[in-house]
PDB file of C-alpha atoms and ligand atoms in Angstrom:
ATOM      1  CA  MET A  20     -25.565  -5.850  -3.773  1.00 54.00           C
ATOM      2  CA  ALA A  21     -28.278  -3.630  -4.179  1.00 58.00           C
ATOM      3  CA  ALA A  22     -28.647   0.034  -2.442  1.00 62.00           C
ATOM      4  CA  ARG A  23     -31.729  -1.830  -0.471  1.00 65.00           C
ATOM      5  CA  ASP A  24     -29.094  -4.602   0.951  1.00 80.00           C
ATOM      6  CA  GLN A  25     -27.592  -1.687   2.742  1.00 91.00           C
ATOM      7  CA  LYS A  26     -27.570  -0.883   6.262  1.00 93.00           C
ATOM      8  CA  GLN A  27     -27.130   2.122   8.249  1.00 96.00           C
ATOM      9  CA  MET A  28     -25.637   1.235  11.793  1.00 97.00           C
ATOM     10  CA  ASN A  29     -24.381   2.494  14.876  1.00 98.00           C
ATOM     11  CA  LEU A  30     -21.614   0.035  16.040  1.00 98.00           C
ATOM     12  CA  VAL A  31     -19.651  -0.264  19.098  1.00 98.00           C
ATOM     13  CA  ILE A  32     -15.670  -0.249  18.635  1.00 98.00           C
ATOM     14  CA  SER A  33     -14.441  -3.401  19.965  1.00 98.00           C
ATOM     15  CA  GLU A  34     -10.865  -3.307  19.397  1.00 98.00           C
ATOM     16  CA  ILE A  35      -8.213  -0.907  17.906  1.00 98.00           C
ATOM     17  CA  ARG A  36      -4.935  -2.330  16.632  1.00 98.00           C
ATOM     18  CA  GLN A  37      -1.821  -0.120  15.508  1.00 98.00           C
ATOM     19  CA  GLU A  38      -0.446  -1.955  12.176  1.00 98.00           C
ATOM     20  CA  THR A  39       2.225   0.229  10.973  1.00 98.00           C
ATOM     21  CA  PRO A  40       3.312   3.604  12.201  1.00 97.00           C
ATOM     22  CA  GLU A  41       0.428   5.129   9.973  1.00 98.00           C
ATOM     23  CA  ILE A  42      -2.303   2.413   9.779  1.00 98.00           C
ATOM     24  CA  LYS A  43      -4.660   1.214  12.285  1.00 98.00           C
ATOM     25  CA  SER A  44      -7.269  -1.472  12.218  1.00 98.00           C
ATOM     26  CA  PHE A  45     -10.387  -1.005  13.828  1.00 98.00           C
ATOM     27  CA  ARG A  46     -12.808  -3.522  14.760  1.00 98.00           C
ATOM     28  CA  PHE A  47     -16.761  -3.032  14.955  1.00 98.00           C
ATOM     29  CA  ASP A  48     -18.989  -5.349  16.846  1.00 98.00           C
ATOM     30  CA  LEU A  49     -21.991  -5.919  14.778  1.00 98.00           C
ATOM     31  CA  GLY A  50     -24.224  -6.732  17.809  1.00 97.00           C
ATOM     32  CA  SER A  51     -27.989  -6.866  16.727  1.00 96.00           C
ATOM     33  CA  ASN A  52     -26.975  -5.560  13.464  1.00 97.00           C
ATOM     34  CA  LYS A  53     -26.109  -9.477  12.380  1.00 95.00           C
ATOM     35  CA  PRO A  54     -26.261 -10.880   9.591  1.00 96.00           C
ATOM     36  CA  PHE A  55     -24.274  -8.396   7.684  1.00 97.00           C
ATOM     37  CA  PRO A  56     -23.541 -10.092   4.090  1.00 97.00           C
ATOM     38  CA  PHE A  57     -20.814  -8.441   2.301  1.00 97.00           C
ATOM     39  CA  ARG A  58     -18.864  -9.673  -0.385  1.00 97.00           C
ATOM     40  CA  PRO A  59     -14.726  -9.577   0.019  1.00 98.00           C
ATOM     41  CA  GLY A  60     -13.421  -6.212  -1.409  1.00 98.00           C
ATOM     42  CA  GLN A  61     -16.644  -4.194  -0.695  1.00 98.00           C
ATOM     43  CA  PHE A  62     -16.473  -0.972   1.381  1.00 98.00           C
ATOM     44  CA  VAL A  63     -18.547   0.819   4.063  1.00 98.00           C
ATOM     45  CA  ILE A  64     -18.917   4.501   4.585  1.00 98.00           C
ATOM     46  CA  ILE A  65     -18.309   6.136   8.018  1.00 98.00           C
ATOM     47  CA  THR A  66     -19.795   9.530   9.202  1.00 98.00           C
ATOM     48  CA  ALA A  67     -18.969  11.613  11.433  1.00 98.00           C
ATOM     49  CA  GLU A  68     -19.160  14.857  12.980  1.00 96.00           C
ATOM     50  CA  VAL A  69     -15.246  16.295  12.800  1.00 96.00           C
ATOM     51  CA  TRP A  70     -13.552  19.477  12.745  1.00 90.00           C
ATOM     52  CA  ASN A  71     -13.506  21.426   9.167  1.00 87.00           C
ATOM     53  CA  PRO A  72     -10.666  23.429   8.897  1.00 82.00           C
ATOM     54  CA  LYS A  73     -11.663  25.115   5.841  1.00 83.00           C
ATOM     55  CA  ARG A  74     -15.096  26.354   7.604  1.00 87.00           C
ATOM     56  CA  ASN A  75     -13.434  26.768  11.025  1.00 90.00           C
ATOM     57  CA  ARG A  76     -16.252  24.771  12.717  1.00 93.00           C
ATOM     58  CA  MET A  77     -17.509  21.121  13.207  1.00 94.00           C
ATOM     59  CA  GLY A  78     -19.186  19.347   9.831  1.00 95.00           C
ATOM     60  CA  THR A  79     -20.138  15.981   8.736  1.00 97.00           C
ATOM     61  CA  ALA A  80     -17.527  14.145   6.977  1.00 97.00           C
ATOM     62  CA  ASN A  81     -18.416  10.710   5.283  1.00 97.00           C
ATOM     63  CA  ARG A  82     -15.316   8.525   4.016  1.00 98.00           C
ATOM     64  CA  ALA A  83     -15.256   5.059   2.588  1.00 98.00           C
ATOM     65  CA  PHE A  84     -13.286   2.247   4.049  1.00 98.00           C
ATOM     66  CA  SER A  85     -12.842  -1.095   2.604  1.00 98.00           C
ATOM     67  CA  LEU A  86     -13.651  -3.919   4.758  1.00 98.00           C
ATOM     68  CA  SER A  87     -10.578  -5.625   5.687  1.00 98.00           C
ATOM     69  CA  SER A  88     -12.348  -8.681   7.791  1.00 98.00           C
ATOM     70  CA  SER A  89     -13.799 -11.556   6.058  1.00 98.00           C
ATOM     71  CA  PRO A  90     -17.351 -12.173   5.599  1.00 98.00           C
ATOM     72  CA  THR A  91     -16.656 -15.568   7.078  1.00 98.00           C
ATOM     73  CA  GLU A  92     -16.059 -13.513  10.623  1.00 98.00           C
ATOM     74  CA  GLU A  93     -19.690 -13.010  11.442  1.00 97.00           C
ATOM     75  CA  ASP A  94     -19.677 -11.153  14.660  1.00 98.00           C
ATOM     76  CA  PHE A  95     -17.708  -8.274  13.794  1.00 98.00           C
ATOM     77  CA  ILE A  96     -16.420  -6.124  10.704  1.00 98.00           C
ATOM     78  CA  GLU A  97     -12.946  -4.626  10.568  1.00 98.00           C
ATOM     79  CA  ILE A  98     -11.311  -1.633   8.500  1.00 98.00           C
ATOM     80  CA  ALA A  99      -7.847  -0.539   8.308  1.00 98.00           C
ATOM     81  CA  ALA A 100      -7.327   3.112   8.040  1.00 98.00           C
ATOM     82  CA  LYS A 101      -4.197   5.222   7.156  1.00 98.00           C
ATOM     83  CA  ARG A 102      -3.749   8.613   8.947  1.00 98.00           C
ATOM     84  CA  TYR A 103      -3.655  11.272   6.488  1.00 96.00           C
ATOM     85  CA  PRO A 104      -2.270  14.217   8.821  1.00 95.00           C
ATOM     86  CA  GLU A 105      -4.103  17.234   6.953  1.00 91.00           C
ATOM     87  CA  GLY A 106      -7.123  14.807   6.573  1.00 94.00           C
ATOM     88  CA  ARG A 107     -10.587  15.508   8.370  1.00 95.00           C
ATOM     89  CA  LEU A 108     -11.649  12.053   9.361  1.00 97.00           C
ATOM     90  CA  THR A 109      -8.712  10.286   9.625  1.00 98.00           C
ATOM     91  CA  PRO A 110      -6.754  11.967  12.365  1.00 96.00           C
ATOM     92  CA  TRP A 111      -9.922  11.848  14.506  1.00 96.00           C
ATOM     93  CA  LEU A 112     -10.261   8.208  13.883  1.00 97.00           C
ATOM     94  CA  HIS A 113      -6.865   7.618  14.849  1.00 98.00           C
ATOM     95  CA  ASP A 114      -6.093  10.276  17.863  1.00 97.00           C
ATOM     96  CA  THR A 115      -9.707  10.464  19.519  1.00 97.00           C
ATOM     97  CA  VAL A 116     -11.627   7.410  18.909  1.00 98.00           C
ATOM     98  CA  LYS A 117     -11.455   4.824  21.357  1.00 98.00           C
ATOM     99  CA  VAL A 118     -12.540   1.136  22.216  1.00 98.00           C
ATOM    100  CA  GLY A 119     -16.418   1.444  23.314  1.00 98.00           C
ATOM    101  CA  ASP A 120     -17.022   4.419  21.159  1.00 98.00           C
ATOM    102  CA  ILE A 121     -19.973   4.425  18.866  1.00 98.00           C
ATOM    103  CA  LEU A 122     -19.569   5.214  15.141  1.00 98.00           C
ATOM    104  CA  ASN A 123     -22.158   5.463  12.459  1.00 98.00           C
ATOM    105  CA  VAL A 124     -21.584   2.873   9.489  1.00 98.00           C
ATOM    106  CA  LYS A 125     -23.266   2.511   6.439  1.00 98.00           C
ATOM    107  CA  GLY A 126     -23.179  -0.389   3.697  1.00 97.00           C
ATOM    108  CA  PRO A 127     -21.796  -2.567   2.286  1.00 98.00           C
ATOM    109  CA  GLU A 128     -21.035  -0.866  -1.137  1.00 97.00           C
ATOM    110  CA  GLY A 129     -18.625  -1.388  -4.213  1.00 97.00           C
ATOM    111  CA  ASN A 130     -18.036  -3.853  -7.267  1.00 96.00           C
ATOM    112  CA  PHE A 131     -14.339  -4.138  -6.512  1.00 98.00           C
ATOM    113  CA  VAL A 132     -15.014  -7.701  -5.315  1.00 97.00           C
ATOM    114  CA  PHE A 133     -13.698 -11.408  -5.561  1.00 95.00           C
ATOM    115  CA  THR A 134     -16.272 -13.477  -6.811  1.00 90.00           C
ATOM    116  CA  GLU A 135     -15.906 -17.313  -6.403  1.00 89.00           C
ATOM    117  CA  SER A 136     -16.939 -18.575 -10.032  1.00 90.00           C
ATOM    118  CA  GLU A 137     -14.995 -16.010 -11.876  1.00 92.00           C
ATOM    119  CA  SER A 138     -11.294 -17.275 -11.855  1.00 94.00           C
ATOM    120  CA  ASP A 139      -9.319 -19.654  -9.807  1.00 96.00           C
ATOM    121  CA  GLU A 140      -6.114 -17.661 -10.456  1.00 98.00           C
ATOM    122  CA  LEU A 141      -5.789 -14.049  -8.674  1.00 98.00           C
ATOM    123  CA  VAL A 142      -2.946 -11.641  -8.859  1.00 98.00           C
ATOM    124  CA  LEU A 143      -3.257  -8.903  -6.137  1.00 98.00           C
ATOM    125  CA  ILE A 144      -1.336  -5.819  -6.433  1.00 98.00           C
ATOM    126  CA  ALA A 145      -1.293  -3.568  -3.647  1.00 98.00           C
ATOM    127  CA  GLY A 146       0.168   0.003  -3.005  1.00 97.00           C
ATOM    128  CA  GLY A 147       0.484   1.047   0.889  1.00 97.00           C
ATOM    129  CA  ILE A 148      -2.945   1.124   2.445  1.00 98.00           C
ATOM    130  CA  GLY A 149      -4.500  -0.511  -0.900  1.00 98.00           C
ATOM    131  CA  ILE A 150      -3.734  -3.835   1.143  1.00 98.00           C
ATOM    132  CA  ALA A 151      -6.955  -3.315   3.062  1.00 98.00           C
ATOM    133  CA  PRO A 152      -9.699  -4.914   0.610  1.00 98.00           C
ATOM    134  CA  TYR A 153      -7.235  -7.784  -0.128  1.00 98.00           C
ATOM    135  CA  ARG A 154      -7.030  -8.762   3.477  1.00 98.00           C
ATOM    136  CA  SER A 155     -10.786  -9.512   3.098  1.00 98.00           C
ATOM    137  CA  MET A 156     -10.364 -11.569  -0.082  1.00 98.00           C
ATOM    138  CA  ILE A 157      -7.585 -13.654   1.374  1.00 98.00           C
ATOM    139  CA  ARG A 158      -8.972 -14.454   4.698  1.00 98.00           C
ATOM    140  CA  TYR A 159     -12.280 -15.468   3.025  1.00 98.00           C
ATOM    141  CA  ILE A 160     -10.706 -17.438   0.128  1.00 98.00           C
ATOM    142  CA  LEU A 161      -8.130 -19.342   3.116  1.00 98.00           C
ATOM    143  CA  ALA A 162     -10.997 -19.548   5.879  1.00 98.00           C
ATOM    144  CA  LYS A 163     -13.315 -21.220   3.013  1.00 97.00           C
ATOM    145  CA  GLY A 164     -10.501 -23.602   1.834  1.00 97.00           C
ATOM    146  CA  LEU A 165     -11.342 -22.473  -1.793  1.00 97.00           C
ATOM    147  CA  PRO A 166      -9.409 -23.896  -4.759  1.00 97.00           C
ATOM    148  CA  VAL A 167      -8.060 -20.414  -5.912  1.00 98.00           C
ATOM    149  CA  ARG A 168      -4.347 -19.631  -6.244  1.00 98.00           C
ATOM    150  CA  VAL A 169      -3.586 -16.291  -4.867  1.00 98.00           C
ATOM    151  CA  THR A 170      -0.417 -14.322  -5.488  1.00 98.00           C
ATOM    152  CA  LEU A 171      -0.068 -11.036  -3.492  1.00 98.00           C
ATOM    153  CA  LEU A 172       2.352  -8.145  -4.966  1.00 98.00           C
ATOM    154  CA  TYR A 173       2.644  -5.903  -1.849  1.00 98.00           C
ATOM    155  CA  SER A 174       4.504  -2.768  -2.089  1.00 97.00           C
ATOM    156  CA  ALA A 175       5.092  -0.005   0.830  1.00 97.00           C
ATOM    157  CA  ARG A 176       7.924   2.548   1.409  1.00 95.00           C
ATOM    158  CA  THR A 177       9.815   1.004   3.818  1.00 94.00           C
ATOM    159  CA  PRO A 178       9.519  -2.468   5.680  1.00 94.00           C
ATOM    160  CA  ALA A 179       7.945  -0.897   8.663  1.00 94.00           C
ATOM    161  CA  ASP A 180       4.857   0.188   6.291  1.00 96.00           C
ATOM    162  CA  PHE A 181       3.770  -3.335   5.776  1.00 97.00           C
ATOM    163  CA  ALA A 182       0.283  -3.967   7.468  1.00 98.00           C
ATOM    164  CA  PHE A 183      -0.618  -7.469   8.174  1.00 98.00           C
ATOM    165  CA  LYS A 184       2.817  -9.020   7.408  1.00 98.00           C
ATOM    166  CA  PRO A 185       3.078 -11.606  10.139  1.00 98.00           C
ATOM    167  CA  GLU A 186      -0.383 -12.709   9.178  1.00 98.00           C
ATOM    168  CA  PHE A 187       0.496 -13.030   5.523  1.00 98.00           C
ATOM    169  CA  ASP A 188       3.802 -14.871   6.551  1.00 98.00           C
ATOM    170  CA  ALA A 189       1.845 -16.982   8.585  1.00 98.00           C
ATOM    171  CA  ALA A 190      -0.388 -17.715   5.939  1.00 98.00           C
ATOM    172  CA  MET A 191       2.148 -18.520   3.332  1.00 98.00           C
ATOM    173  CA  ASP A 192       3.464 -21.041   5.797  1.00 97.00           C
ATOM    174  CA  HIS A 193       0.195 -22.843   6.205  1.00 97.00           C
ATOM    175  CA  PHE A 194      -1.640 -22.498   2.897  1.00 97.00           C
ATOM    176  CA  SER A 195       0.295 -23.651  -0.460  1.00 97.00           C
ATOM    177  CA  ASN A 196      -2.153 -21.617  -2.726  1.00 98.00           C
ATOM    178  CA  PHE A 197      -1.256 -18.346  -1.036  1.00 98.00           C
ATOM    179  CA  HIS A 198       2.064 -16.687  -1.843  1.00 98.00           C
ATOM    180  CA  CYS A 199       2.776 -12.912  -1.278  1.00 98.00           C
ATOM    181  CA  ILE A 200       5.814 -10.704  -2.662  1.00 98.00           C
ATOM    182  CA  TYR A 201       6.893  -7.891  -0.731  1.00 98.00           C
ATOM    183  CA  THR A 202       8.713  -5.061  -2.441  1.00 97.00           C
ATOM    184  CA  VAL A 203       9.602  -1.470  -0.797  1.00 96.00           C
ATOM    185  CA  THR A 204      10.046   1.722  -2.747  1.00 93.00           C
ATOM    186  CA  ARG A 205      12.290   3.399   0.237  1.00 87.00           C
ATOM    187  CA  PRO A 206      14.709   0.960   1.697  1.00 74.00           C
ATOM    188  CA  ASP A 207      15.629   2.582   5.319  1.00 76.00           C
ATOM    189  CA  PRO A 208      18.099   1.302   7.999  1.00 76.00           C
ATOM    190  CA  THR A 209      15.885  -1.566   8.915  1.00 78.00           C
ATOM    191  CA  PRO A 210      17.222  -4.817   7.865  1.00 84.00           C
ATOM    192  CA  TRP A 211      15.477  -5.791   4.753  1.00 91.00           C
ATOM    193  CA  THR A 212      16.586  -8.892   2.553  1.00 90.00           C
ATOM    194  CA  GLY A 213      13.450  -8.533   0.226  1.00 92.00           C
ATOM    195  CA  ARG A 214      12.921  -6.721  -3.063  1.00 94.00           C
ATOM    196  CA  VAL A 215      13.287  -3.047  -3.374  1.00 94.00           C
ATOM    197  CA  GLY A 216      11.600  -1.257  -6.309  1.00 93.00           C
ATOM    198  CA  ARG A 217       8.461  -0.392  -7.790  1.00 94.00           C
ATOM    199  CA  PHE A 218       6.110  -2.614  -9.964  1.00 96.00           C
ATOM    200  CA  ASP A 219       7.991  -2.367 -13.030  1.00 96.00           C
ATOM    201  CA  GLU A 220       7.761  -4.521 -16.321  1.00 97.00           C
ATOM    202  CA  ALA A 221      10.072  -7.098 -15.295  1.00 97.00           C
ATOM    203  CA  PHE A 222       8.617  -7.558 -11.933  1.00 97.00           C
ATOM    204  CA  LEU A 223       4.885  -8.073 -13.244  1.00 98.00           C
ATOM    205  CA  ARG A 224       6.140 -10.108 -15.898  1.00 98.00           C
ATOM    206  CA  ASP A 225       7.720 -12.476 -13.497  1.00 97.00           C
ATOM    207  CA  HIS A 226       4.382 -12.888 -11.846  1.00 97.00           C
ATOM    208  CA  LEU A 227       2.114 -13.204 -14.565  1.00 97.00           C
ATOM    209  CA  GLY A 228      -0.697 -16.154 -14.019  1.00 96.00           C
ATOM    210  CA  PRO A 229      -1.972 -18.630 -16.716  1.00 96.00           C
ATOM    211  CA  VAL A 230      -4.410 -17.495 -18.948  1.00 94.00           C
ATOM    212  CA  GLY A 231      -7.563 -16.405 -17.230  1.00 95.00           C
ATOM    213  CA  THR A 232      -5.900 -15.077 -14.356  1.00 97.00           C
ATOM    214  CA  LEU A 233      -7.882 -12.077 -12.873  1.00 98.00           C
ATOM    215  CA  TYR A 234      -5.652  -8.974 -11.386  1.00 98.00           C
ATOM    216  CA  TYR A 235      -6.675  -6.635  -8.797  1.00 98.00           C
ATOM    217  CA  LEU A 236      -5.001  -3.377  -8.400  1.00 98.00           C
ATOM    218  CA  CYS A 237      -5.415  -1.141  -5.569  1.00 98.00           C
ATOM    219  CA  GLY A 238      -3.093   1.749  -4.298  1.00 94.00           C
ATOM    220  CA  PRO A 239      -2.193   5.117  -5.369  1.00 94.00           C
ATOM    221  CA  ASP A 240      -3.565   6.391  -8.768  1.00 96.00           C
ATOM    222  CA  ARG A 241      -0.208   6.553 -10.656  1.00 95.00           C
ATOM    223  CA  MET A 242       0.612   2.962  -9.512  1.00 96.00           C
ATOM    224  CA  ILE A 243      -3.040   1.792 -10.746  1.00 97.00           C
ATOM    225  CA  LYS A 244      -2.539   3.579 -14.015  1.00 97.00           C
ATOM    226  CA  ASP A 245       1.010   2.340 -14.618  1.00 97.00           C
ATOM    227  CA  CYS A 246       0.348  -1.245 -13.652  1.00 98.00           C
ATOM    228  CA  ALA A 247      -2.821  -1.384 -15.674  1.00 98.00           C
ATOM    229  CA  GLN A 248      -0.379  -0.240 -18.827  1.00 98.00           C
ATOM    230  CA  THR A 249       1.989  -2.724 -18.289  1.00 98.00           C
ATOM    231  CA  LEU A 250       0.022  -5.506 -18.001  1.00 98.00           C
ATOM    232  CA  THR A 251      -1.963  -4.874 -21.026  1.00 97.00           C
ATOM    233  CA  ALA A 252       1.485  -4.056 -22.644  1.00 97.00           C
ATOM    234  CA  LEU A 253       2.173  -7.698 -21.435  1.00 97.00           C
ATOM    235  CA  GLY A 254      -0.836  -9.179 -23.285  1.00 97.00           C
ATOM    236  CA  VAL A 255      -3.206  -9.399 -20.179  1.00 97.00           C
ATOM    237  CA  SER A 256      -6.891  -8.495 -21.897  1.00 96.00           C
ATOM    238  CA  TYR A 257      -8.335  -5.374 -20.304  1.00 93.00           C
ATOM    239  CA  PRO A 258     -11.321  -7.124 -18.979  1.00 95.00           C
ATOM    240  CA  LEU A 259      -9.152  -9.018 -16.506  1.00 97.00           C
ATOM    241  CA  ILE A 260      -8.053  -6.415 -14.831  1.00 98.00           C
ATOM    242  CA  ARG A 261      -9.930  -4.545 -11.797  1.00 97.00           C
ATOM    243  CA  SER A 262      -9.014  -1.477 -10.101  1.00 97.00           C
ATOM    244  CA  GLU A 263     -10.038   0.714  -7.537  1.00 94.00           C
ATOM    245  CA  ARG A 264      -9.083   4.099  -7.044  1.00 87.00           C
ATOM    246  CA  TRP A 265      -9.440   5.972  -3.880  1.00 86.00           C
TER     247      TRP A 265
HETATM  248  C1  FAD B 317     -13.694   2.928  -2.484  1.00 91.48           C
HETATM  249  C2  FAD B 317     -12.909   3.759  -1.426  1.00 91.48           C
HETATM  250  C3  FAD B 317     -12.442   2.590  -0.111  1.00 91.48           C
HETATM  251  C4  FAD B 317     -11.355   3.095   0.567  1.00 91.48           C
HETATM  252  N1  FAD B 317     -10.711   2.253   1.457  1.00 91.48           N
HETATM  253  C5  FAD B 317     -10.075   2.698   2.308  1.00 91.48           C
HETATM  254  C6  FAD B 317      -9.410   2.191   3.417  1.00 91.48           C
HETATM  255  O1  FAD B 317      -9.405   0.828   3.409  1.00 91.48           O
HETATM  256  N2  FAD B 317      -8.293   2.574   4.233  1.00 91.48           N
HETATM  257  C7  FAD B 317      -8.091   3.876   4.240  1.00 91.48           C
HETATM  258  O2  FAD B 317      -7.302   4.350   4.614  1.00 91.48           O
HETATM  259  N3  FAD B 317      -8.544   4.981   3.280  1.00 91.48           N
HETATM  260  C8  FAD B 317      -9.560   4.160   2.329  1.00 91.48           C
HETATM  261  N4  FAD B 317     -10.134   5.352   1.292  1.00 91.48           N
HETATM  262  C9  FAD B 317      -9.591   6.505   1.571  1.00 91.48           C
HETATM  263  C10 FAD B 317     -10.616   7.500   2.421  1.00 91.48           C
HETATM  264  O3  FAD B 317     -12.321   7.217   1.931  1.00 91.48           O
HETATM  265  C11 FAD B 317     -10.265   8.649   2.660  1.00 91.48           C
HETATM  266  O4  FAD B 317     -10.305   9.543   1.402  1.00 91.48           O
HETATM  267  C12 FAD B 317      -9.021   8.793   3.141  1.00 91.48           C
HETATM  268  O5  FAD B 317      -8.980   8.022   4.900  1.00 91.48           O
HETATM  269  C13 FAD B 317      -8.725  10.395   3.803  1.00 91.48           C
HETATM  270  O6  FAD B 317      -9.870  10.731   4.525  1.00 91.48           O
HETATM  271  P1  FAD B 317      -9.559  11.798   5.110  1.00 91.48           P
HETATM  272  O7  FAD B 317     -10.872  12.706   5.899  1.00 91.48           O
HETATM  273  O8  FAD B 317      -8.763  11.789   6.634  1.00 91.48           O
HETATM  274  O9  FAD B 317      -8.877  13.066   4.518  1.00 91.48           O
HETATM  275  P2  FAD B 317      -9.312  14.209   3.691  1.00 91.48           P
HETATM  276  O10 FAD B 317      -9.992  15.021   4.379  1.00 91.48           O
HETATM  277  O11 FAD B 317     -10.246  13.666   2.546  1.00 91.48           O
HETATM  278  O12 FAD B 317      -8.325  14.577   2.614  1.00 91.48           O
HETATM  279  C14 FAD B 317      -7.830  13.754   1.633  1.00 91.48           C
HETATM  280  C15 FAD B 317      -6.055  14.041   1.322  1.00 91.48           C
HETATM  281  O13 FAD B 317      -6.191  15.526   0.928  1.00 91.48           O
HETATM  282  C16 FAD B 317      -5.235  16.261   1.719  1.00 91.48           C
HETATM  283  N5  FAD B 317      -5.661  17.339   2.047  1.00 91.48           N
HETATM  284  C17 FAD B 317      -7.021  17.964   3.115  1.00 91.48           C
HETATM  285  N6  FAD B 317      -6.879  18.899   2.913  1.00 91.48           N
HETATM  286  C18 FAD B 317      -6.122  19.434   2.148  1.00 91.48           C
HETATM  287  C19 FAD B 317      -5.671  20.814   1.910  1.00 91.48           C
HETATM  288  N7  FAD B 317      -6.485  22.162   2.307  1.00 91.48           N
HETATM  289  N8  FAD B 317      -4.677  20.958   1.353  1.00 91.48           N
HETATM  290  C20 FAD B 317      -3.986  19.644   0.680  1.00 91.48           C
HETATM  291  N9  FAD B 317      -4.044  18.745   0.786  1.00 91.48           N
HETATM  292  C21 FAD B 317      -5.101  18.515   1.781  1.00 91.48           C
HETATM  293  C22 FAD B 317      -5.101  15.175   2.941  1.00 91.48           C
HETATM  294  O14 FAD B 317      -3.962  15.312   3.465  1.00 91.48           O
HETATM  295  C23 FAD B 317      -4.967  13.802   2.379  1.00 91.48           C
HETATM  296  O15 FAD B 317      -4.174  13.482   1.969  1.00 91.48           O
HETATM  297  C24 FAD B 317     -11.141   4.564   0.313  1.00 91.48           C
HETATM  298  C25 FAD B 317     -11.752   5.457  -0.386  1.00 91.48           C
HETATM  299  C26 FAD B 317     -12.543   4.795  -1.474  1.00 91.48           C
HETATM  300  C27 FAD B 317     -13.210   5.612  -2.473  1.00 91.48           C
END
């Protein structure tokens, strides 16, 4: 999508949902800004006047957030934001922004996208809040009934840190082309019968797709580097690996 296709919008927040202790979803009503075409996986920039502790005064902050809603949801867009306690924009977003507030949103941008014609086999590898762009891709593929097989490998610190788990579990029950495997890196007292551990070579080997499968990586820098290295060592050719570093 070319820069000329981007829009600068003032959008009303119509819904806020607490997804996990650290992640909230924010829904923006598109109102008169419809249509807002974008590709699943793209992001928007939110601009706000927030406190700048380094300068000890208010200042402008611009931060990117992946669109977590699907382009098929034409009346609104959603983002999922993790709260970084020492950050500038996300504590404001989590603690101050309310339904009815108007935020400045620019976009869409980005090339970390799902394109229908490229492959009918996807392996989406997510660490933590790196799940956000995949929610858009998954909702899009399932809503359009596309003949694409999606395997989501989703890692979080503890079972309570999985955003959208009820939604993904329900999707697995209804769609035979969507499968999600959860893994936690730090088991806690919450009962958990799923996998424990990082994305290691054995795990990734078990979930390799057929030749031509596209692999998407989104999450912490270290995870992306390790997974990309492991996938190439397992014989996946580099052009089939897409990644987005935050
Ligand atoms: C393409 C793209 C898509 C993205 N999508 C999402 C998304 O969907 N959801 C999401 O939550 N984020 C996303 N991000 C990240 C997002 O843009 C922000 O970087 C993030 O939300 C933190 O913003 P912030 O202003 O709260 O923190 P910042 O002020 O930018 O701080 C970032 C980090 O630095 C630390 N830090 C800040 N100041 C200091 C200091 N003085 N000393 C030590 N550490 C410090 C903070 O604790 C925090 O961990 C995306 C980024 C990119 C590039």
